[in-house]
Structures are given as C-alpha cells and as structure tokens.
Short mmCIF file of C-alpha atoms and ligand atoms in Angstrom, two decimals:
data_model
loop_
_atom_site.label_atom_id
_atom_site.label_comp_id
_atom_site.label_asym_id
_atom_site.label_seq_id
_atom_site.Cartn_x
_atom_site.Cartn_y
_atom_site.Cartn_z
CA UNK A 1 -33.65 64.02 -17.63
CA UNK A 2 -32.97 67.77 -17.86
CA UNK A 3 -29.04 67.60 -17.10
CA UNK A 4 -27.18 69.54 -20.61
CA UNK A 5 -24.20 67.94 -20.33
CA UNK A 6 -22.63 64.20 -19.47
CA UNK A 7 -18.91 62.64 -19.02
CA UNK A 8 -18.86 59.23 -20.77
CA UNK A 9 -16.33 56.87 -21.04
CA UNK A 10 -15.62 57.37 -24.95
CA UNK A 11 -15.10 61.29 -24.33
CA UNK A 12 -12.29 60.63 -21.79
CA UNK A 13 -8.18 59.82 -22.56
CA UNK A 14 -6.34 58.17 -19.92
CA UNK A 15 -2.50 59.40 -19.77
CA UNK A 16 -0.37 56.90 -18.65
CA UNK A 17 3.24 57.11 -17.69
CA UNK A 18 6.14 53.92 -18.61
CA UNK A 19 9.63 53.95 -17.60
CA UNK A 20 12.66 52.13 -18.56
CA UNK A 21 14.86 50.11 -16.20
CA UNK A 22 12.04 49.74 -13.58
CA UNK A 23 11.13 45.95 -12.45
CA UNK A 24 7.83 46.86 -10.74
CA UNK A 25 5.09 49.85 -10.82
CA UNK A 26 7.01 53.36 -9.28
CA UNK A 27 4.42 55.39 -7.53
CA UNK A 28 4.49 58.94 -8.30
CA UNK A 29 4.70 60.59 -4.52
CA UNK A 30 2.52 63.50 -5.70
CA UNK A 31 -0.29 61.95 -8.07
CA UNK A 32 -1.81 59.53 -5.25
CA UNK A 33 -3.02 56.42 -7.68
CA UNK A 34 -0.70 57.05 -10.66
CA UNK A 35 2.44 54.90 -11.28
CA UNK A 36 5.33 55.08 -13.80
CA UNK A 37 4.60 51.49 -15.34
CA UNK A 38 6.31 48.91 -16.58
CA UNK A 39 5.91 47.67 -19.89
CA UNK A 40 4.06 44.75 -18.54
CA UNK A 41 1.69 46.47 -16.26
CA UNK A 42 1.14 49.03 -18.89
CA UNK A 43 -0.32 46.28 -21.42
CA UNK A 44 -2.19 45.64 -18.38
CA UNK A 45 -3.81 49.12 -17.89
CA UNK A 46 -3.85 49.40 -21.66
CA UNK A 47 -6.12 46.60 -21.67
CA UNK A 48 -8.50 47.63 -18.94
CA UNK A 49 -8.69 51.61 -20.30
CA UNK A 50 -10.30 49.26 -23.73
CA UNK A 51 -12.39 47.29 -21.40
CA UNK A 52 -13.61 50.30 -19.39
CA UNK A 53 -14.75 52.16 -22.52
CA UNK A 54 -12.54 55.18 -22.70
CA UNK A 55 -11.51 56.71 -25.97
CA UNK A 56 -7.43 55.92 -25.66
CA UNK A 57 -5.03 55.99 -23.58
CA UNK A 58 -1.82 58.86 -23.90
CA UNK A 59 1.38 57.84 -23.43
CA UNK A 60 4.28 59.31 -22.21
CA UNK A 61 7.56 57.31 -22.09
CA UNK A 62 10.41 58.21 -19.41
CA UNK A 63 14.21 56.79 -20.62
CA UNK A 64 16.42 55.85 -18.48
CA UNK A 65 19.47 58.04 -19.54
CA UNK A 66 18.42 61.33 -20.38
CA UNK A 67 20.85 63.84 -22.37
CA UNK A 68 20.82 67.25 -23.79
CA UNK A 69 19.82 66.40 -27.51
CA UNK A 70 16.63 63.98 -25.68
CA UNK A 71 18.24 60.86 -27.88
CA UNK A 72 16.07 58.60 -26.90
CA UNK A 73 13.18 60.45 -28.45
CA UNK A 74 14.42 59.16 -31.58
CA UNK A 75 15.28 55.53 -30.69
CA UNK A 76 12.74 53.30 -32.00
CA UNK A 77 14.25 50.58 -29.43
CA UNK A 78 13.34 53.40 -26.97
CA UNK A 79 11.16 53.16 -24.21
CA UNK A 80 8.18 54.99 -25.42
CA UNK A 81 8.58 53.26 -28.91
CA UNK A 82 8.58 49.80 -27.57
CA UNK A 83 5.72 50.81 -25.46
CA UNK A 84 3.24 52.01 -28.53
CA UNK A 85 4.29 48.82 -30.20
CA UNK A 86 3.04 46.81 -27.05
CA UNK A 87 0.07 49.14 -26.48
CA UNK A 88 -1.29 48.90 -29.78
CA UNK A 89 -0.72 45.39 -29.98
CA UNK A 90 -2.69 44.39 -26.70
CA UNK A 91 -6.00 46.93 -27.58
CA UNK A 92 -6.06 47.02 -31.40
CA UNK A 93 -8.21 49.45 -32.89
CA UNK A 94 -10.42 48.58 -29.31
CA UNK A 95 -9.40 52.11 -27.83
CA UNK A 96 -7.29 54.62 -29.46
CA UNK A 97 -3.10 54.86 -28.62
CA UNK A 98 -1.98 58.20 -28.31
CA UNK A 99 1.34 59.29 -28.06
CA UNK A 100 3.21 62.31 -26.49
CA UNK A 101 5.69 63.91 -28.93
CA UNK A 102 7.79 66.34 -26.83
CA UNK A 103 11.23 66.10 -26.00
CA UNK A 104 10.79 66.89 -22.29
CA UNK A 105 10.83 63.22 -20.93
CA UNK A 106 14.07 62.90 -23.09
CA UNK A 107 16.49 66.05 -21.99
CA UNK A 108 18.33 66.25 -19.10
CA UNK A 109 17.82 70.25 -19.13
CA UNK A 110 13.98 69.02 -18.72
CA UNK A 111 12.97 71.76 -21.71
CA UNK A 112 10.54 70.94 -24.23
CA UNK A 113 13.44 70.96 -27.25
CA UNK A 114 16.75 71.34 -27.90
CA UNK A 115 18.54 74.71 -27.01
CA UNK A 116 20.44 76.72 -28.72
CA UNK A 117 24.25 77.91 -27.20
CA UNK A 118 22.85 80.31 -25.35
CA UNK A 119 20.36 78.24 -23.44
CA UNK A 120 17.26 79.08 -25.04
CA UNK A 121 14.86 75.79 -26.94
CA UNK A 122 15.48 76.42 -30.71
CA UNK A 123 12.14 76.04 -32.29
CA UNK A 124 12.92 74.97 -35.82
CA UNK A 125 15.54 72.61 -34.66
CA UNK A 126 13.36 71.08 -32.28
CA UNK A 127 10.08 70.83 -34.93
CA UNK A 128 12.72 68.33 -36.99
CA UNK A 129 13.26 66.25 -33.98
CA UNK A 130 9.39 66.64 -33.40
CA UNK A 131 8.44 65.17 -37.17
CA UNK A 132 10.74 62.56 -36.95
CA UNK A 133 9.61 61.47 -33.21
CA UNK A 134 5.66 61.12 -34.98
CA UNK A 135 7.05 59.41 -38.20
CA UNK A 136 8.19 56.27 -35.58
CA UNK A 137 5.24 56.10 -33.20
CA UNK A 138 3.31 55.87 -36.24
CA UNK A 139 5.31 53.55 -37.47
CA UNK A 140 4.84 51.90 -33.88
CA UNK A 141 1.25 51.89 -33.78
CA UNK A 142 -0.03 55.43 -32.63
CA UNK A 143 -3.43 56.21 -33.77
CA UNK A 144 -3.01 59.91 -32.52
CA UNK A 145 0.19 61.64 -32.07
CA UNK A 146 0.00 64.46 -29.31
CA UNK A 147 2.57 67.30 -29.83
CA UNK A 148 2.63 69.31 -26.34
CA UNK A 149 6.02 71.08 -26.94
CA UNK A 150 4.04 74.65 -28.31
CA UNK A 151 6.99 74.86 -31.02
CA UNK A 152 6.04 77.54 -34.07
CA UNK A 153 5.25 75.16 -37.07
CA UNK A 154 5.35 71.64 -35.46
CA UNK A 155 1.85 70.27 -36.99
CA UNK A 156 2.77 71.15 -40.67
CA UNK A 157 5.81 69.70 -40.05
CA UNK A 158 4.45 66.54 -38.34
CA UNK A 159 1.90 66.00 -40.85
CA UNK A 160 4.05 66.80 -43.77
CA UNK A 161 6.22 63.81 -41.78
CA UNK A 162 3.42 61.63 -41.28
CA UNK A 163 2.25 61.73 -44.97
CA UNK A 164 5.88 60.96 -46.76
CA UNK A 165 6.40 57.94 -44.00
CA UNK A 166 2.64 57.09 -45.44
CA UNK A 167 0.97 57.63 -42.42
CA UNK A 168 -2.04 59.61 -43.70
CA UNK A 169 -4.51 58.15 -41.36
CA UNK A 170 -2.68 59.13 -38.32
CA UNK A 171 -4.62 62.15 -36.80
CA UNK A 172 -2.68 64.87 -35.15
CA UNK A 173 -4.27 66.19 -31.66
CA UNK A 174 -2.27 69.62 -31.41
CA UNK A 175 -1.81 71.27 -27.54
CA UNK A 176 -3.30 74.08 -29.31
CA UNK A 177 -3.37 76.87 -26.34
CA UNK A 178 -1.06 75.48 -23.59
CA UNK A 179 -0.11 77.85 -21.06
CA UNK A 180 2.93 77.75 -18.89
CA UNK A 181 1.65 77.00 -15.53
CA UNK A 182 2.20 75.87 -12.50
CA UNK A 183 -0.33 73.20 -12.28
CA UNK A 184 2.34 70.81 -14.41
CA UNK A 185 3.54 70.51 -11.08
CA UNK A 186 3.40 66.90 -10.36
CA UNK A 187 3.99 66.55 -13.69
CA UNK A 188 7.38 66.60 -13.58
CA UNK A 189 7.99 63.87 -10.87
CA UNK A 190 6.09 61.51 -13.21
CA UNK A 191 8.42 62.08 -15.77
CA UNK A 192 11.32 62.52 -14.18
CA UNK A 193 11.94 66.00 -15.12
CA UNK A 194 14.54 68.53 -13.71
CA UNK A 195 13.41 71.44 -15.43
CA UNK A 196 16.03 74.26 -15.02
CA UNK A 197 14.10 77.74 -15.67
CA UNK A 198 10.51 77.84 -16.85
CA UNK A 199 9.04 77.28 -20.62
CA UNK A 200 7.77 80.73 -20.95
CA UNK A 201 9.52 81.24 -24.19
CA UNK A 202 7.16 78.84 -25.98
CA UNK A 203 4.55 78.30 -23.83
CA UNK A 204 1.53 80.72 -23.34
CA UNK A 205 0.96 83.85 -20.86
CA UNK A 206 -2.19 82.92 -18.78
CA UNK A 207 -3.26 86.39 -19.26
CA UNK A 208 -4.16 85.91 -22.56
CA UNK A 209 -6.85 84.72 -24.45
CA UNK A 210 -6.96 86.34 -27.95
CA UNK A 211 -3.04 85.09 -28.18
CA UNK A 212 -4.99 81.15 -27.70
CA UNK A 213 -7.14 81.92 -30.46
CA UNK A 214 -4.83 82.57 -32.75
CA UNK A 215 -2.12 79.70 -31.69
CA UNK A 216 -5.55 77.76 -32.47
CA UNK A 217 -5.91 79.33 -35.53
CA UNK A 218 -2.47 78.33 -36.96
CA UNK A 219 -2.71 75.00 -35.68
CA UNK A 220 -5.92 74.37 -37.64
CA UNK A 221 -4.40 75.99 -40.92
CA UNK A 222 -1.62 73.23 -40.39
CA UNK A 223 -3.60 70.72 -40.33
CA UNK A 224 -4.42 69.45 -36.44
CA UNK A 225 -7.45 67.17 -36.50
CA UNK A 226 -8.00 68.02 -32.96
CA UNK A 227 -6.85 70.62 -30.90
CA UNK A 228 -6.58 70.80 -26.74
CA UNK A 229 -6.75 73.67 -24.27
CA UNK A 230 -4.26 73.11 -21.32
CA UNK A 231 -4.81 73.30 -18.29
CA UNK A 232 -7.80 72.83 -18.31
CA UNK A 233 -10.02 74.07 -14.76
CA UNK A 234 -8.27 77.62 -15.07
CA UNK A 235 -8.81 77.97 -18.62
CA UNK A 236 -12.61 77.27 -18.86
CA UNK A 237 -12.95 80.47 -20.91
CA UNK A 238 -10.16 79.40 -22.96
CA UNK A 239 -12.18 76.51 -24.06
CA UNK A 240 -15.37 78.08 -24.87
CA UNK A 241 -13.62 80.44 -26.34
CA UNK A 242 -11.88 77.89 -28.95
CA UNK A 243 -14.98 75.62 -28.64
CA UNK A 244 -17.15 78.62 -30.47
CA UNK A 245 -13.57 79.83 -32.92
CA UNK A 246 -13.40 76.49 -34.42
CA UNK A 247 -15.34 73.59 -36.18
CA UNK A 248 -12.79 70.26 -35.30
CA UNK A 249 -12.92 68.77 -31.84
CA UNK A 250 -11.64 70.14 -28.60
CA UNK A 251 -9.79 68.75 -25.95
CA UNK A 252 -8.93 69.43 -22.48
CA UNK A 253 -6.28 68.21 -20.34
CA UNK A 254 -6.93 67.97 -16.72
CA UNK A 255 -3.55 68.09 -15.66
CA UNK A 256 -1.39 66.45 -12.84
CA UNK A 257 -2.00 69.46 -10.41
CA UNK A 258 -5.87 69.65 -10.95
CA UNK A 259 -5.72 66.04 -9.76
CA UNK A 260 -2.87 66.51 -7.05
CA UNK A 261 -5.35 69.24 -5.59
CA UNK A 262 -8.37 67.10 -5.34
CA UNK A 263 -6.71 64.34 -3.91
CA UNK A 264 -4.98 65.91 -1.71
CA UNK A 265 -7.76 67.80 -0.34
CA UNK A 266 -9.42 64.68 0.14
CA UNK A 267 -7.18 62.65 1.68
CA UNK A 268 -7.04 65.43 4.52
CA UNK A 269 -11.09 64.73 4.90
CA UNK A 270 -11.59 68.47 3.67
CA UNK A 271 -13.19 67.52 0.26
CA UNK A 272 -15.87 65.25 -0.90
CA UNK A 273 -13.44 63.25 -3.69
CA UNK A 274 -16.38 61.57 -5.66
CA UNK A 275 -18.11 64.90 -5.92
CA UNK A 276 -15.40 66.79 -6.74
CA UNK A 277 -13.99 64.73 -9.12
CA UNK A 278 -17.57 64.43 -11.02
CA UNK A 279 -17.98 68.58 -10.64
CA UNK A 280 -14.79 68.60 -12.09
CA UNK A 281 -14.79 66.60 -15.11
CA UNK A 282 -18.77 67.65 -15.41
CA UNK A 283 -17.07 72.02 -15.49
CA UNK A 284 -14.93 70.93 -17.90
CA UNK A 285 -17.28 69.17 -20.67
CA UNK A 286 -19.73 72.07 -19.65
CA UNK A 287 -17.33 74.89 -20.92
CA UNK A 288 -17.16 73.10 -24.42
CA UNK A 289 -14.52 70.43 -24.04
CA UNK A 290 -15.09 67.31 -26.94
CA UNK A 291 -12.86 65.27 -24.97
CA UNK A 292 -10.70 65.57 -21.64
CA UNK A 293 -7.61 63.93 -20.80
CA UNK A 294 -7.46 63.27 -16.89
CA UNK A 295 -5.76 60.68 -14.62
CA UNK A 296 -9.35 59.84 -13.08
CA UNK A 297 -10.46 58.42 -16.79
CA UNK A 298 -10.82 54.59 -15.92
CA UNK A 299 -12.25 55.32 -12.55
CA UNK A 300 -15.06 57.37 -13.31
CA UNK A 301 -15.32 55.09 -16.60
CA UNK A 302 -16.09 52.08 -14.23
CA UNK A 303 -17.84 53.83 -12.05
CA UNK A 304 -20.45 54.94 -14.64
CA UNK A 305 -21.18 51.02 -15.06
C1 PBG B 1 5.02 67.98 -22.20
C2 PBG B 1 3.81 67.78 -21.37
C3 PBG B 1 3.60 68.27 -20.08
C4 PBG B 1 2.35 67.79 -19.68
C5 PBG B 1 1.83 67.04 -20.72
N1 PBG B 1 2.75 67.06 -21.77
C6 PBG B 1 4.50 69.03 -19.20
C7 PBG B 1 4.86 70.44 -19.49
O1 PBG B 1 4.56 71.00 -20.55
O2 PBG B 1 5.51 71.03 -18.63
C8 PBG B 1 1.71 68.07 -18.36
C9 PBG B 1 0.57 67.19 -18.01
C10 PBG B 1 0.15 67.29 -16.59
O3 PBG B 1 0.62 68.15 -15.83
O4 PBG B 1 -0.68 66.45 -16.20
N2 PBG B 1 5.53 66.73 -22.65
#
C-alpha cells in the first residue's frame, strides 16, 4: 500500500542477442540464462517477451564475418536485418522492436565505428554509417532504433535519415550518458567482440556528471524521443540527475555485468538471487528510471503474474 515505486512488465525491455551461421541456441559462458539465438528461437522469445507483457524487446544482431568497415551493418540480407523483419512480423505492434544501431557487433577491431588511419573511430564517418543502419531497420520493422555508439551528432543525423526514408513515426531512444565501463564485460562474449583498446574516446569518464547532462542536453536538441543512462546500478545519480534535467522519458540499461554479478554471486549460494534481482531493478526505477533494459525482463515479468 505505501511502497513509492513498482517494476512492471510494460516499463521493462528485454535485449536479446541473434547470430548468423548458428543451428541451435549458443550459451553465452558469462551471462548464465542468455543465449545468442537463432532466428527461429528468437521469434520464439520474441513472442513470449509480447505474451509476458514487457514493453519490447532490443536487438542486437552478431554476423558471421566481421570486417573493419562492419559491412554487414549495412546489409539488409544481414543478420540483424532479417531478424527485425522476423521480430516484427511474429509480435506486431503487441510489444515494441527495438534495434541496436552501433557498428560494434559488425567490426573486427570490435570499436563502436569506423577508424580513421591512425586507429582512432572517426565520428562523422561513422554517424553516416549510423543513419543509414536506422533508415533499414526501419524499413525492417523497428519501432525504436537504439543508437549506443556515443558518436557527436548521430540523432540529428538518424532522424534527419529516418524522416527522408519516411519513417517519421520511428522514435529514436538515444544512449544519452553512456560511460565507458567495465561492466560491458560480458557484453562482449555475447556479441562476439574482440575489442582492441578501450572506447574512451567517445564514451564517457565515470567521473563525471555535469559532462552527462549536457551529452543529454544535445541529444534532446536533436531530437531523441527517449534518452538512457548506461550502466545503470553505478550511475543512479546519473539518472536522477537526467530524470530532474529533462521532460522525455528515461531509460536505464542494466547491463551484462550487473547481471553477471548477481548471478554469479548466487550461483556460489552467497546471494539471495530473487531478492537481489527485485532490489535491483526496484534501485533502479527508484532513482528515476522510465524504463530499464535488463536480461532478467521476462522473468520478473512472469513472475509478477
Ligand atoms: C554497443 C553496446 C554495448 C552494450 C549495449 N550496446 C557495448 C559497449 O558499448 O561496449 C552493452 C550492454 C551490456 O553490457 O549489457 N553496441
């Protein structure tokens, strides 16, 4: 009766991972419970995130031949293409389909864009590739596209994109303050990802919090319909802090390491899971989070039946 805040189904985004080339489910070693899917068992969990209530599902597409220019990013026979196509067609307008639009799942170098001769990710060059990538999973089926890669410019350019391919109805959810962390960790087996370096040239100092505001701040002025705070359990003052700067929805992704942790933890017997997982998703709404993205969306969404 007197609790403030809740977690329900429709406030929660399922990510889910697909790879080409695969003929059954790949666990992912350091998510316990998450799989690279096929495209068959991801119509499957598609299906079931609609059935279970949650807002969408996210996806995130991992090719089967990577190179340096992330190619397949632009393929619209490519994997995560054909996926939106097939997740869109099995749910409808019955939960929302949300698509990633980074290159890292594409380049070999594991970066975020495409670099410049001396090895660092060339933003503008990298914000084409990025407007082009939302024009086709629009054009696929998206109802959200998700740009993560923290590249100067990319929602004007993704919504100028989306409006000339006609597209005006597809909202943009901009990773607004994402910091380069650590906690992407597991991350990057579920994609596949060699990273070589780190992405601190475009992603965000965790020391700072004014520097989140205004990354916010621009992303608003370009148009982002929603924007997300990233991680999320470190950055709870990052989100009320954005949560009070701005009027449009707020996200939060509880990423692969936040749930690596917990599971880990309790798999040694040295953690209540259920508990921590509710505490968890309960901080994060709490600190002024719209929405959260986390890997424990359709459980807790069937276990609130
Ligand atoms: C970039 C992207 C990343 C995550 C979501 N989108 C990886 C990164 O920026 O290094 C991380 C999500 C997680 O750790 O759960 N495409």
């Amino acid at each position: 009766m007197i609790a403030e805040t809740d977690v329900r189904p429709q406030q929660l985004i399922l990510p889910l991972f697909v790879a080409d080339g695969i003929a059954e489910p790949r666990p992912i070693t350091s998510m316990p419970g998450v799989v690279q899917h096929t495209l068959d068992t991801l119509r499957k969990a598609c299906v079931a995130a609609a059935d279970a209530g949650l807002a969408g599902v996210m996806l995130f597409g991992i090719p089967e031949h990577k190179d340096a220019l992330g190619s397949g990013a632009l393929d619209d026979r490519g994997v995560l293409n054909v996926a939106l196509r097939a997740a869109r067609a099995e749910v409808g307008d019955a939960c929302l389909v949300m698509s990633d639009v980074c290159l890292d799942e594409f380049t070999d170098h594991g970066h975020c864009g495409v670099l410049r001769s001396d090895g660092v990710v060339d933003n503008d060059a990298t914000v084409e590739i990025y407007a082009e990538m939302a024009a086709l999973h629009a054009a696929a089926g998206a109802h959200v596209v998700a740009p993560s890669g923290m590249m100067d410019g990319q929602v004007a350019a993704i919504r100028a994109a989306l409006d000339a391919a006609g597209a005006q109805d597809v909202a943009i959810m901009a990773y607004g303050a994402k910091y380069a962390s650590a906690f992407y960790g597991p991350f990057r087996e579920a994609v596949a990802s060699s990273l070589q370096g780190d992405r601190k040239t475009y992603q965000q100092d965790p020391a700072n919090v004014r520097e989140a505001l205004r990354e916010v701040a621009l992303d608003v002025a370009e148009g982002a319909d929603i924007v997300m705070v990233k991680p999320a359990l470190g950055y709870l003052d990052v989100l009320r802090a954005v949560r009070e700067a701005v009027s449009i929805p707020v996200a939060a992704y509880n990423v692969s390491g936040e749930y690596a942790m917990v599971e880990a933890a309790a798999e040694r017997g040295w953690i209540n899971r259920e508990a921590a997982i509710a505490e968890t998703l309960i901080s994060i709404r709490r600190a002024g989070a719209d929405m959260i993205l986390t890997y424990w969306a359709h459980e807790w969404a069937v276990g609130q039946r």
